[in-house]
Amino acid sequence: MALLIAVALFVAQAINFAVFLYDRRQARIEQATSPALTRIIDAEERIAAGRLPNDHNRRLRLVAASPIPPGGPRDTEIETALRTALVELGVKPGRIETQVIPLTRDNPRFRFMSPDRVERFMRDGGELVIAVERPDHRWLALNLPWVRSDWWIVGRLIAQTLILYAVVLVPLLWAGRRISQPLRRLAHAARTFRPGEVDVPVAEHGPQDVRDVIAAFNALRLRVTAMLDEKDRMLGAIGHDLRTPLAALRVRIESVEDDED
């Protein structure tokens, strides 16, 4: 029973883990596309007004070619989400390319961070590079922060699973042991029961339904013993009652003379 519940908990946690990762992935895509859309629309409006895109952090640039090298890994989900959102906003983009690149120590956002935080970003963080082709075949390129590793989530879910196991399985094992011990004693008493022998009744322990079963077994054992004792007394009385007639019949048989041939 405990094993079945453990397997069920594991399956439930696995499903929960998959759903959580999917939701987190969708949230990360939403967090990446929302600021990208804002900056791209703002840049398009500035270009249409005859002004160059103005990004003081240099995260958005108007370049002649895509900064993403061909053949590299791309995130098609983000590209599809960006294209759909841009079309809904009335912008018809050409090609859209994305790529996640590791951070370097000369990144401008590290200038005001502590060394420990920089190390954490270098280990787990990255930059999402988005390049959108314009109708004039120039590209709007921008860099956004991106978390590359979700291992901390895996560790948290493992800890959550262990806590769930401890909260659910420990009381279950204790309850199962509390039920199984009286049942094992009852089974041993049933196997070793010998009618007519003086035996100690099985102690009534455990939950109420288990105690009721043990009490019923003790009463049944007493009734069986009483019935066997009554049978022995009945057979003894029958034998005593038949002893005198059988003895008289034997005397009569012995007194009968054999017929001569």
PDB file of N, CA and C in Angstrom, residues 29-129:
ATOM      1  N   ILE A  29       8.904  33.398 -22.068  1.00  0.00           N
ATOM      2  CA  ILE A  29       8.682  33.907 -23.427  1.00  0.00           C
ATOM      3  C   ILE A  29       7.913  35.225 -23.381  1.00  0.00           C
ATOM      4  N   GLU A  30       6.899  35.279 -22.503  1.00  0.00           N
ATOM      5  CA  GLU A  30       6.123  36.512 -22.369  1.00  0.00           C
ATOM      6  C   GLU A  30       6.990  37.648 -21.838  1.00  0.00           C
ATOM      7  N   GLN A  31       7.837  37.352 -20.850  1.00  0.00           N
ATOM      8  CA  GLN A  31       8.726  38.374 -20.306  1.00  0.00           C
ATOM      9  C   GLN A  31       9.744  38.852 -21.335  1.00  0.00           C
ATOM     10  N   ALA A  32      10.120  37.987 -22.251  1.00  0.00           N
ATOM     11  CA  ALA A  32      11.090  38.381 -23.274  1.00  0.00           C
ATOM     12  C   ALA A  32      10.433  39.155 -24.409  1.00  0.00           C
ATOM     13  N   THR A  33       9.240  38.737 -24.814  1.00  0.00           N
ATOM     14  CA  THR A  33       8.614  39.366 -25.979  1.00  0.00           C
ATOM     15  C   THR A  33       8.000  40.726 -25.654  1.00  0.00           C
ATOM     16  N   SER A  34       7.500  40.905 -24.433  1.00  0.00           N
ATOM     17  CA  SER A  34       6.835  42.177 -24.108  1.00  0.00           C
ATOM     18  C   SER A  34       7.777  43.373 -24.224  1.00  0.00           C
ATOM     19  N   PRO A  35       8.949  43.373 -23.534  1.00  0.00           N
ATOM     20  CA  PRO A  35       9.849  44.526 -23.731  1.00  0.00           C
ATOM     21  C   PRO A  35      10.409  44.612 -25.142  1.00  0.00           C
ATOM     22  N   ALA A  36      10.613  43.458 -25.779  1.00  0.00           N
ATOM     23  CA  ALA A  36      11.112  43.490 -27.157  1.00  0.00           C
ATOM     24  C   ALA A  36      10.100  44.163 -28.077  1.00  0.00           C
ATOM     25  N   LEU A  37       8.820  43.844 -27.921  1.00  0.00           N
ATOM     26  CA  LEU A  37       7.789  44.477 -28.748  1.00  0.00           C
ATOM     27  C   LEU A  37       7.751  45.982 -28.521  1.00  0.00           C
ATOM     28  N   THR A  38       7.837  46.386 -27.248  1.00  0.00           N
ATOM     29  CA  THR A  38       7.798  47.819 -26.945  1.00  0.00           C
ATOM     30  C   THR A  38       8.938  48.556 -27.632  1.00  0.00           C
ATOM     31  N   ARG A  39      10.133  48.012 -27.547  1.00  0.00           N
ATOM     32  CA  ARG A  39      11.295  48.681 -28.143  1.00  0.00           C
ATOM     33  C   ARG A  39      11.254  48.639 -29.672  1.00  0.00           C
ATOM     34  N   ILE A  40      10.782  47.532 -30.224  1.00  0.00           N
ATOM     35  CA  ILE A  40      10.715  47.447 -31.689  1.00  0.00           C
ATOM     36  C   ILE A  40       9.688  48.433 -32.238  1.00  0.00           C
ATOM     37  N   ILE A  41       8.515  48.506 -31.611  1.00  0.00           N
ATOM     38  CA  ILE A  41       7.489  49.447 -32.070  1.00  0.00           C
ATOM     39  C   ILE A  41       7.984  50.880 -31.923  1.00  0.00           C
ATOM     40  N   ASP A  42       8.638  51.183 -30.794  1.00  0.00           N
ATOM     41  CA  ASP A  42       9.178  52.533 -30.601  1.00  0.00           C
ATOM     42  C   ASP A  42      10.237  52.853 -31.661  1.00  0.00           C
ATOM     43  N   ALA A  43      11.095  51.869 -31.963  1.00  0.00           N
ATOM     44  CA  ALA A  43      12.125  52.090 -32.984  1.00  0.00           C
ATOM     45  C   ALA A  43      11.506  52.301 -34.357  1.00  0.00           C
ATOM     46  N   GLU A  44      10.470  51.531 -34.692  1.00  0.00           N
ATOM     47  CA  GLU A  44       9.812  51.705 -35.983  1.00  0.00           C
ATOM     48  C   GLU A  44       9.175  53.094 -36.098  1.00  0.00           C
ATOM     49  N   GLU A  45       8.585  53.565 -35.009  1.00  0.00           N
ATOM     50  CA  GLU A  45       7.980  54.895 -35.045  1.00  0.00           C
ATOM     51  C   GLU A  45       9.042  55.972 -35.230  1.00  0.00           C
ATOM     52  N   ARG A  46      10.186  55.803 -34.561  1.00  0.00           N
ATOM     53  CA  ARG A  46      11.264  56.784 -34.704  1.00  0.00           C
ATOM     54  C   ARG A  46      11.832  56.765 -36.125  1.00  0.00           C
ATOM     55  N   ILE A  47      12.002  55.563 -36.672  1.00  0.00           N
ATOM     56  CA  ILE A  47      12.528  55.468 -38.039  1.00  0.00           C
ATOM     57  C   ILE A  47      11.544  56.077 -39.028  1.00  0.00           C
ATOM     58  N   ALA A  48      10.248  55.823 -38.813  1.00  0.00           N
ATOM     59  CA  ALA A  48       9.237  56.400 -39.710  1.00  0.00           C
ATOM     60  C   ALA A  48       9.223  57.922 -39.631  1.00  0.00           C
ATOM     61  N   ALA A  49       9.589  58.466 -38.464  1.00  0.00           N
ATOM     62  CA  ALA A  49       9.641  59.922 -38.297  1.00  0.00           C
ATOM     63  C   ALA A  49      10.975  60.508 -38.733  1.00  0.00           C
ATOM     64  N   GLY A  50      11.867  59.677 -39.254  1.00  0.00           N
ATOM     65  CA  GLY A  50      13.149  60.164 -39.733  1.00  0.00           C
ATOM     66  C   GLY A  50      14.204  60.263 -38.666  1.00  0.00           C
ATOM     67  N   ARG A  51      13.983  59.621 -37.535  1.00  0.00           N
ATOM     68  CA  ARG A  51      14.969  59.647 -36.456  1.00  0.00           C
ATOM     69  C   ARG A  51      15.520  58.247 -36.243  1.00  0.00           C
ATOM     70  N   LEU A  52      16.750  58.177 -35.796  1.00  0.00           N
ATOM     71  CA  LEU A  52      17.354  56.885 -35.495  1.00  0.00           C
ATOM     72  C   LEU A  52      16.842  56.385 -34.151  1.00  0.00           C
ATOM     73  N   PRO A  53      16.765  55.077 -33.992  1.00  0.00           N
ATOM     74  CA  PRO A  53      16.354  54.542 -32.686  1.00  0.00           C
ATOM     75  C   PRO A  53      17.299  55.024 -31.593  1.00  0.00           C
ATOM     76  N   ASN A  54      16.719  55.471 -30.482  1.00  0.00           N
ATOM     77  CA  ASN A  54      17.513  56.015 -29.383  1.00  0.00           C
ATOM     78  C   ASN A  54      17.452  55.054 -28.205  1.00  0.00           C
ATOM     79  N   ASP A  55      18.544  54.349 -27.942  1.00  0.00           N
ATOM     80  CA  ASP A  55      18.621  53.415 -26.812  1.00  0.00           C
ATOM     81  C   ASP A  55      19.929  53.698 -26.088  1.00  0.00           C
ATOM     82  N   HIS A  56      19.800  54.365 -24.941  1.00  0.00           N
ATOM     83  CA  HIS A  56      21.003  54.771 -24.217  1.00  0.00           C
ATOM     84  C   HIS A  56      21.793  53.570 -23.711  1.00  0.00           C
ATOM     85  N   ASN A  57      21.150  52.467 -23.472  1.00  0.00           N
ATOM     86  CA  ASN A  57      21.854  51.274 -22.991  1.00  0.00           C
ATOM     87  C   ASN A  57      22.424  50.439 -24.130  1.00  0.00           C
ATOM     88  N   ARG A  58      22.196  50.891 -25.359  1.00  0.00           N
ATOM     89  CA  ARG A  58      22.730  50.215 -26.541  1.00  0.00           C
ATOM     90  C   ARG A  58      22.228  48.764 -26.632  1.00  0.00           C
ATOM     91  N   ARG A  59      21.041  48.519 -26.086  1.00  0.00           N
ATOM     92  CA  ARG A  59      20.471  47.180 -26.207  1.00  0.00           C
ATOM     93  C   ARG A  59      19.725  47.021 -27.526  1.00  0.00           C
ATOM     94  N   LEU A  60      19.334  48.109 -28.133  1.00  0.00           N
ATOM     95  CA  LEU A  60      18.668  48.040 -29.438  1.00  0.00           C
ATOM     96  C   LEU A  60      19.522  48.802 -30.439  1.00  0.00           C
ATOM     97  N   ARG A  61      19.750  48.148 -31.568  1.00  0.00           N
ATOM     98  CA  ARG A  61      20.630  48.729 -32.580  1.00  0.00           C
ATOM     99  C   ARG A  61      20.001  48.527 -33.956  1.00  0.00           C
ATOM    100  N   LEU A  62      20.271  49.458 -34.839  1.00  0.00           N
ATOM    101  CA  LEU A  62      19.880  49.330 -36.241  1.00  0.00           C
ATOM    102  C   LEU A  62      21.141  48.976 -37.017  1.00  0.00           C
ATOM    103  N   VAL A  63      21.189  47.748 -37.527  1.00  0.00           N
ATOM    104  CA  VAL A  63      22.405  47.239 -38.156  1.00  0.00           C
ATOM    105  C   VAL A  63      22.083  46.790 -39.576  1.00  0.00           C
ATOM    106  N   ALA A  64      23.156  46.643 -40.365  1.00  0.00           N
ATOM    107  CA  ALA A  64      22.976  46.274 -41.770  1.00  0.00           C
ATOM    108  C   ALA A  64      22.730  44.789 -41.960  1.00  0.00           C
ATOM    109  N   ALA A  65      23.211  43.970 -41.048  1.00  0.00           N
ATOM    110  CA  ALA A  65      23.044  42.511 -41.169  1.00  0.00           C
ATOM    111  C   ALA A  65      22.703  41.936 -39.802  1.00  0.00           C
ATOM    112  N   SER A  66      22.154  40.759 -39.816  1.00  0.00           N
ATOM    113  CA  SER A  66      21.786  40.104 -38.564  1.00  0.00           C
ATOM    114  C   SER A  66      23.034  39.772 -37.757  1.00  0.00           C
ATOM    115  N   PRO A  67      23.045  40.108 -36.464  1.00  0.00           N
ATOM    116  CA  PRO A  67      24.199  39.777 -35.629  1.00  0.00           C
ATOM    117  C   PRO A  67      24.260  38.305 -35.230  1.00  0.00           C
ATOM    118  N   ILE A  68      23.246  37.551 -35.593  1.00  0.00           N
ATOM    119  CA  ILE A  68      23.197  36.137 -35.214  1.00  0.00           C
ATOM    120  C   ILE A  68      23.828  35.316 -36.327  1.00  0.00           C
ATOM    121  N   PRO A  69      24.871  34.557 -36.028  1.00  0.00           N
ATOM    122  CA  PRO A  69      25.523  33.753 -37.073  1.00  0.00           C
ATOM    123  C   PRO A  69      24.594  32.648 -37.563  1.00  0.00           C
ATOM    124  N   PRO A  70      24.649  32.326 -38.835  1.00  0.00           N
ATOM    125  CA  PRO A  70      23.780  31.261 -39.364  1.00  0.00           C
ATOM    126  C   PRO A  70      24.195  29.895 -38.831  1.00  0.00           C
ATOM    127  N   GLY A  71      23.211  29.034 -38.717  1.00  0.00           N
ATOM    128  CA  GLY A  71      23.478  27.665 -38.277  1.00  0.00           C
ATOM    129  C   GLY A  71      23.519  27.475 -36.786  1.00  0.00           C
ATOM    130  N   GLY A  72      23.393  28.547 -36.012  1.00  0.00           N
ATOM    131  CA  GLY A  72      23.423  28.411 -34.564  1.00  0.00           C
ATOM    132  C   GLY A  72      22.072  28.002 -34.004  1.00  0.00           C
ATOM    133  N   PRO A  73      22.019  27.668 -32.718  1.00  0.00           N
ATOM    134  CA  PRO A  73      20.740  27.290 -32.096  1.00  0.00           C
ATOM    135  C   PRO A  73      19.811  28.492 -32.005  1.00  0.00           C
ATOM    136  N   ARG A  74      18.559  28.278 -32.341  1.00  0.00           N
ATOM    137  CA  ARG A  74      17.567  29.342 -32.322  1.00  0.00           C
ATOM    138  C   ARG A  74      16.351  28.899 -31.523  1.00  0.00           C
ATOM    139  N   ASP A  75      15.626  29.889 -31.008  1.00  0.00           N
ATOM    140  CA  ASP A  75      14.425  29.623 -30.219  1.00  0.00           C
ATOM    141  C   ASP A  75      13.211  29.938 -31.082  1.00  0.00           C
ATOM    142  N   THR A  76      12.661  28.915 -31.698  1.00  0.00           N
ATOM    143  CA  THR A  76      11.544  29.118 -32.626  1.00  0.00           C
ATOM    144  C   THR A  76      10.270  29.565 -31.913  1.00  0.00           C
ATOM    145  N   GLU A  77      10.106  29.195 -30.640  1.00  0.00           N
ATOM    146  CA  GLU A  77       8.900  29.614 -29.921  1.00  0.00           C
ATOM    147  C   GLU A  77       8.876  31.125 -29.753  1.00  0.00           C
ATOM    148  N   ILE A  78      10.012  31.705 -29.377  1.00  0.00           N
ATOM    149  CA  ILE A  78      10.069  33.160 -29.222  1.00  0.00           C
ATOM    150  C   ILE A  78       9.889  33.841 -30.573  1.00  0.00           C
ATOM    151  N   GLU A  79      10.499  33.292 -31.601  1.00  0.00           N
ATOM    152  CA  GLU A  79      10.359  33.881 -32.936  1.00  0.00           C
ATOM    153  C   GLU A  79       8.904  33.874 -33.387  1.00  0.00           C
ATOM    154  N   THR A  80       8.205  32.769 -33.162  1.00  0.00           N
ATOM    155  CA  THR A  80       6.791  32.683 -33.555  1.00  0.00           C
ATOM    156  C   THR A  80       5.940  33.653 -32.748  1.00  0.00           C
ATOM    157  N   ALA A  81       6.209  33.735 -31.425  1.00  0.00           N
ATOM    158  CA  ALA A  81       5.439  34.648 -30.581  1.00  0.00           C
ATOM    159  C   ALA A  81       5.671  36.104 -30.989  1.00  0.00           C
ATOM    160  N   LEU A  82       6.913  36.459 -31.304  1.00  0.00           N
ATOM    161  CA  LEU A  82       7.206  37.824 -31.747  1.00  0.00           C
ATOM    162  C   LEU A  82       6.512  38.142 -33.071  1.00  0.00           C
ATOM    163  N   ARG A  83       6.597  37.230 -34.010  1.00  0.00           N
ATOM    164  CA  ARG A  83       5.979  37.477 -35.318  1.00  0.00           C
ATOM    165  C   ARG A  83       4.462  37.660 -35.173  1.00  0.00           C
ATOM    166  N   THR A  84       3.832  36.808 -34.382  1.00  0.00           N
ATOM    167  CA  THR A  84       2.379  36.913 -34.189  1.00  0.00           C
ATOM    168  C   THR A  84       2.013  38.246 -33.559  1.00  0.00           C
ATOM    169  N   ALA A  85       2.772  38.648 -32.525  1.00  0.00           N
ATOM    170  CA  ALA A  85       2.466  39.907 -31.842  1.00  0.00           C
ATOM    171  C   ALA A  85       2.710  41.111 -32.746  1.00  0.00           C
ATOM    172  N   LEU A  86       3.783  41.097 -33.524  1.00  0.00           N
ATOM    173  CA  LEU A  86       4.065  42.219 -34.421  1.00  0.00           C
ATOM    174  C   LEU A  86       2.998  42.351 -35.502  1.00  0.00           C
ATOM    175  N   VAL A  87       2.551  41.238 -36.051  1.00  0.00           N
ATOM    176  CA  VAL A  87       1.497  41.284 -37.072  1.00  0.00           C
ATOM    177  C   VAL A  87       0.211  41.842 -36.476  1.00  0.00           C
ATOM    178  N   GLU A  88      -0.113  41.449 -35.257  1.00  0.00           N
ATOM    179  CA  GLU A  88      -1.314  41.970 -34.605  1.00  0.00           C
ATOM    180  C   GLU A  88      -1.219  43.478 -34.373  1.00  0.00           C
ATOM    181  N   LEU A  89       0.010  43.988 -34.184  1.00  0.00           N
ATOM    182  CA  LEU A  89       0.211  45.424 -33.973  1.00  0.00           C
ATOM    183  C   LEU A  89       0.381  46.195 -35.276  1.00  0.00           C
ATOM    184  N   GLY A  90       0.251  45.533 -36.407  1.00  0.00           N
ATOM    185  CA  GLY A  90       0.322  46.203 -37.693  1.00  0.00           C
ATOM    186  C   GLY A  90       1.703  46.293 -38.296  1.00  0.00           C
ATOM    187  N   VAL A  91       2.674  45.589 -37.744  1.00  0.00           N
ATOM    188  CA  VAL A  91       4.036  45.582 -38.273  1.00  0.00           C
ATOM    189  C   VAL A  91       4.250  44.268 -39.009  1.00  0.00           C
ATOM    190  N   LYS A  92       4.724  44.358 -40.234  1.00  0.00           N
ATOM    191  CA  LYS A  92       4.988  43.157 -41.021  1.00  0.00           C
ATOM    192  C   LYS A  92       6.497  42.932 -41.098  1.00  0.00           C
ATOM    193  N   PRO A  93       7.030  42.111 -40.214  1.00  0.00           N
ATOM    194  CA  PRO A  93       8.480  41.909 -40.209  1.00  0.00           C
ATOM    195  C   PRO A  93       8.909  40.935 -41.299  1.00  0.00           C
ATOM    196  N   GLY A  94      10.180  40.985 -41.615  1.00  0.00           N
ATOM    197  CA  GLY A  94      10.752  39.977 -42.499  1.00  0.00           C
ATOM    198  C   GLY A  94      11.171  38.770 -41.678  1.00  0.00           C
ATOM    199  N   ARG A  95      12.425  38.451 -41.769  1.00  0.00           N
ATOM    200  CA  ARG A  95      12.918  37.329 -40.971  1.00  0.00           C
ATOM    201  C   ARG A  95      13.088  37.760 -39.515  1.00  0.00           C
ATOM    202  N   ILE A  96      12.876  36.811 -38.616  1.00  0.00           N
ATOM    203  CA  ILE A  96      13.110  37.027 -37.184  1.00  0.00           C
ATOM    204  C   ILE A  96      14.038  35.919 -36.709  1.00  0.00           C
ATOM    205  N   GLU A  97      15.130  36.318 -36.076  1.00  0.00           N
ATOM    206  CA  GLU A  97      16.107  35.350 -35.586  1.00  0.00           C
ATOM    207  C   GLU A  97      16.377  35.617 -34.109  1.00  0.00           C
ATOM    208  N   THR A  98      16.574  34.550 -33.369  1.00  0.00           N
ATOM    209  CA  THR A  98      16.868  34.663 -31.935  1.00  0.00           C
ATOM    210  C   THR A  98      17.989  33.702 -31.577  1.00  0.00           C
ATOM    211  N   GLN A  99      18.707  34.059 -30.528  1.00  0.00           N
ATOM    212  CA  GLN A  99      19.769  33.190 -30.027  1.00  0.00           C
ATOM    213  C   GLN A  99      20.112  33.607 -28.604  1.00  0.00           C
ATOM    214  N   VAL A 100      20.369  32.621 -27.756  1.00  0.00           N
ATOM    215  CA  VAL A 100      20.805  32.878 -26.380  1.00  0.00           C
ATOM    216  C   VAL A 100      22.314  32.737 -26.335  1.00  0.00           C
ATOM    217  N   ILE A 101      22.992  33.787 -25.859  1.00  0.00           N
ATOM    218  CA  ILE A 101      24.452  33.781 -25.783  1.00  0.00           C
ATOM    219  C   ILE A 101      24.872  33.944 -24.333  1.00  0.00           C
ATOM    220  N   PRO A 102      26.033  33.413 -23.944  1.00  0.00           N
ATOM    221  CA  PRO A 102      26.508  33.588 -22.566  1.00  0.00           C
ATOM    222  C   PRO A 102      26.941  35.023 -22.309  1.00  0.00           C
ATOM    223  N   LEU A 103      26.892  35.404 -21.049  1.00  0.00           N
ATOM    224  CA  LEU A 103      27.314  36.747 -20.664  1.00  0.00           C
ATOM    225  C   LEU A 103      28.830  36.825 -20.580  1.00  0.00           C
ATOM    226  N   THR A 104      29.356  38.003 -20.822  1.00  0.00           N
ATOM    227  CA  THR A 104      30.788  38.272 -20.667  1.00  0.00           C
ATOM    228  C   THR A 104      30.979  39.306 -19.560  1.00  0.00           C
ATOM    229  N   ARG A 105      32.174  39.331 -18.988  1.00  0.00           N
ATOM    230  CA  ARG A 105      32.420  40.207 -17.844  1.00  0.00           C
ATOM    231  C   ARG A 105      32.405  41.691 -18.219  1.00  0.00           C
ATOM    232  N   ASP A 106      32.568  42.013 -19.478  1.00  0.00           N
ATOM    233  CA  ASP A 106      32.528  43.418 -19.882  1.00  0.00           C
ATOM    234  C   ASP A 106      31.114  43.896 -20.191  1.00  0.00           C
ATOM    235  N   ASN A 107      30.106  43.085 -19.815  1.00  0.00           N
ATOM    236  CA  ASN A 107      28.722  43.477 -20.057  1.00  0.00           C
ATOM    237  C   ASN A 107      28.399  44.732 -19.244  1.00  0.00           C
ATOM    238  N   PRO A 108      27.742  45.722 -19.843  1.00  0.00           N
ATOM    239  CA  PRO A 108      27.478  46.985 -19.127  1.00  0.00           C
ATOM    240  C   PRO A 108      26.647  46.813 -17.866  1.00  0.00           C
ATOM    241  N   ARG A 109      25.762  45.814 -17.810  1.00  0.00           N
ATOM    242  CA  ARG A 109      24.908  45.680 -16.640  1.00  0.00           C
ATOM    243  C   ARG A 109      25.670  45.195 -15.408  1.00  0.00           C
ATOM    244  N   PHE A 110      26.935  44.763 -15.589  1.00  0.00           N
ATOM    245  CA  PHE A 110      27.717  44.293 -14.456  1.00  0.00           C
ATOM    246  C   PHE A 110      28.439  45.421 -13.722  1.00  0.00           C
ATOM    247  N   ARG A 111      28.361  46.625 -14.230  1.00  0.00           N
ATOM    248  CA  ARG A 111      29.160  47.699 -13.651  1.00  0.00           C
ATOM    249  C   ARG A 111      28.736  48.037 -12.231  1.00  0.00           C
ATOM    250  N   PHE A 112      27.476  47.869 -11.910  1.00  0.00           N
ATOM    251  CA  PHE A 112      26.970  48.254 -10.593  1.00  0.00           C
ATOM    252  C   PHE A 112      26.564  47.041  -9.757  1.00  0.00           C
ATOM    253  N   MET A 113      27.053  45.863 -10.114  1.00  0.00           N
ATOM    254  CA  MET A 113      26.735  44.640  -9.375  1.00  0.00           C
ATOM    255  C   MET A 113      27.911  44.210  -8.521  1.00  0.00           C
ATOM    256  N   SER A 114      27.597  43.517  -7.435  1.00  0.00           N
ATOM    257  CA  SER A 114      28.648  42.963  -6.584  1.00  0.00           C
ATOM    258  C   SER A 114      29.298  41.774  -7.286  1.00  0.00           C
ATOM    259  N   PRO A 115      30.532  41.418  -6.899  1.00  0.00           N
ATOM    260  CA  PRO A 115      31.205  40.281  -7.549  1.00  0.00           C
ATOM    261  C   PRO A 115      30.429  38.973  -7.423  1.00  0.00           C
ATOM    262  N   ASP A 116      29.808  38.738  -6.264  1.00  0.00           N
ATOM    263  CA  ASP A 116      29.048  37.494  -6.099  1.00  0.00           C
ATOM    264  C   ASP A 116      27.862  37.443  -7.063  1.00  0.00           C
ATOM    265  N   ARG A 117      27.195  38.561  -7.209  1.00  0.00           N
ATOM    266  CA  ARG A 117      26.048  38.586  -8.118  1.00  0.00           C
ATOM    267  C   ARG A 117      26.499  38.433  -9.564  1.00  0.00           C
ATOM    268  N   VAL A 118      27.636  39.022  -9.881  1.00  0.00           N
ATOM    269  CA  VAL A 118      28.172  38.863 -11.235  1.00  0.00           C
ATOM    270  C   VAL A 118      28.471  37.399 -11.519  1.00  0.00           C
ATOM    271  N   GLU A 119      29.087  36.709 -10.532  1.00  0.00           N
ATOM    272  CA  GLU A 119      29.387  35.290 -10.720  1.00  0.00           C
ATOM    273  C   GLU A 119      28.118  34.477 -10.917  1.00  0.00           C
ATOM    274  N   ARG A 120      27.070  34.809 -10.176  1.00  0.00           N
ATOM    275  CA  ARG A 120      25.809  34.079 -10.322  1.00  0.00           C
ATOM    276  C   ARG A 120      25.199  34.312 -11.700  1.00  0.00           C
ATOM    277  N   PHE A 121      25.250  35.541 -12.171  1.00  0.00           N
ATOM    278  CA  PHE A 121      24.739  35.825 -13.512  1.00  0.00           C
ATOM    279  C   PHE A 121      25.578  35.142 -14.580  1.00  0.00           C
ATOM    280  N   MET A 122      26.897  35.108 -14.364  1.00  0.00           N
ATOM    281  CA  MET A 122      27.756  34.443 -15.337  1.00  0.00           C
ATOM    282  C   MET A 122      27.463  32.950 -15.403  1.00  0.00           C
ATOM    283  N   ARG A 123      27.094  32.365 -14.278  1.00  0.00           N
ATOM    284  CA  ARG A 123      26.849  30.923 -14.227  1.00  0.00           C
ATOM    285  C   ARG A 123      25.470  30.560 -14.772  1.00  0.00           C
ATOM    286  N   ASP A 124      24.452  31.303 -14.362  1.00  0.00           N
ATOM    287  CA  ASP A 124      23.079  30.922 -14.698  1.00  0.00           C
ATOM    288  C   ASP A 124      22.432  31.811 -15.752  1.00  0.00           C
ATOM    289  N   GLY A 125      22.977  32.981 -15.973  1.00  0.00           N
ATOM    290  CA  GLY A 125      22.314  33.926 -16.857  1.00  0.00           C
ATOM    291  C   GLY A 125      22.884  33.939 -18.261  1.00  0.00           C
ATOM    292  N   GLY A 126      22.211  34.668 -19.098  1.00  0.00           N
ATOM    293  CA  GLY A 126      22.646  34.835 -20.474  1.00  0.00           C
ATOM    294  C   GLY A 126      21.926  36.015 -21.087  1.00  0.00           C
ATOM    295  N   GLU A 127      22.128  36.207 -22.363  1.00  0.00           N
ATOM    296  CA  GLU A 127      21.448  37.269 -23.091  1.00  0.00           C
ATOM    297  C   GLU A 127      20.703  36.674 -24.271  1.00  0.00           C
ATOM    298  N   LEU A 128      19.477  37.127 -24.424  1.00  0.00           N
ATOM    299  CA  LEU A 128      18.677  36.732 -25.574  1.00  0.00           C
ATOM    300  C   LEU A 128      18.848  37.797 -26.655  1.00  0.00           C
ATOM    301  N   VAL A 129      19.437  37.406 -27.759  1.00  0.00           N
ATOM    302  CA  VAL A 129      19.634  38.316 -28.891  1.00  0.00           C
ATOM    303  C   VAL A 129      18.468  38.121 -29.861  1.00  0.00           C
TER     304      VAL A 129
END
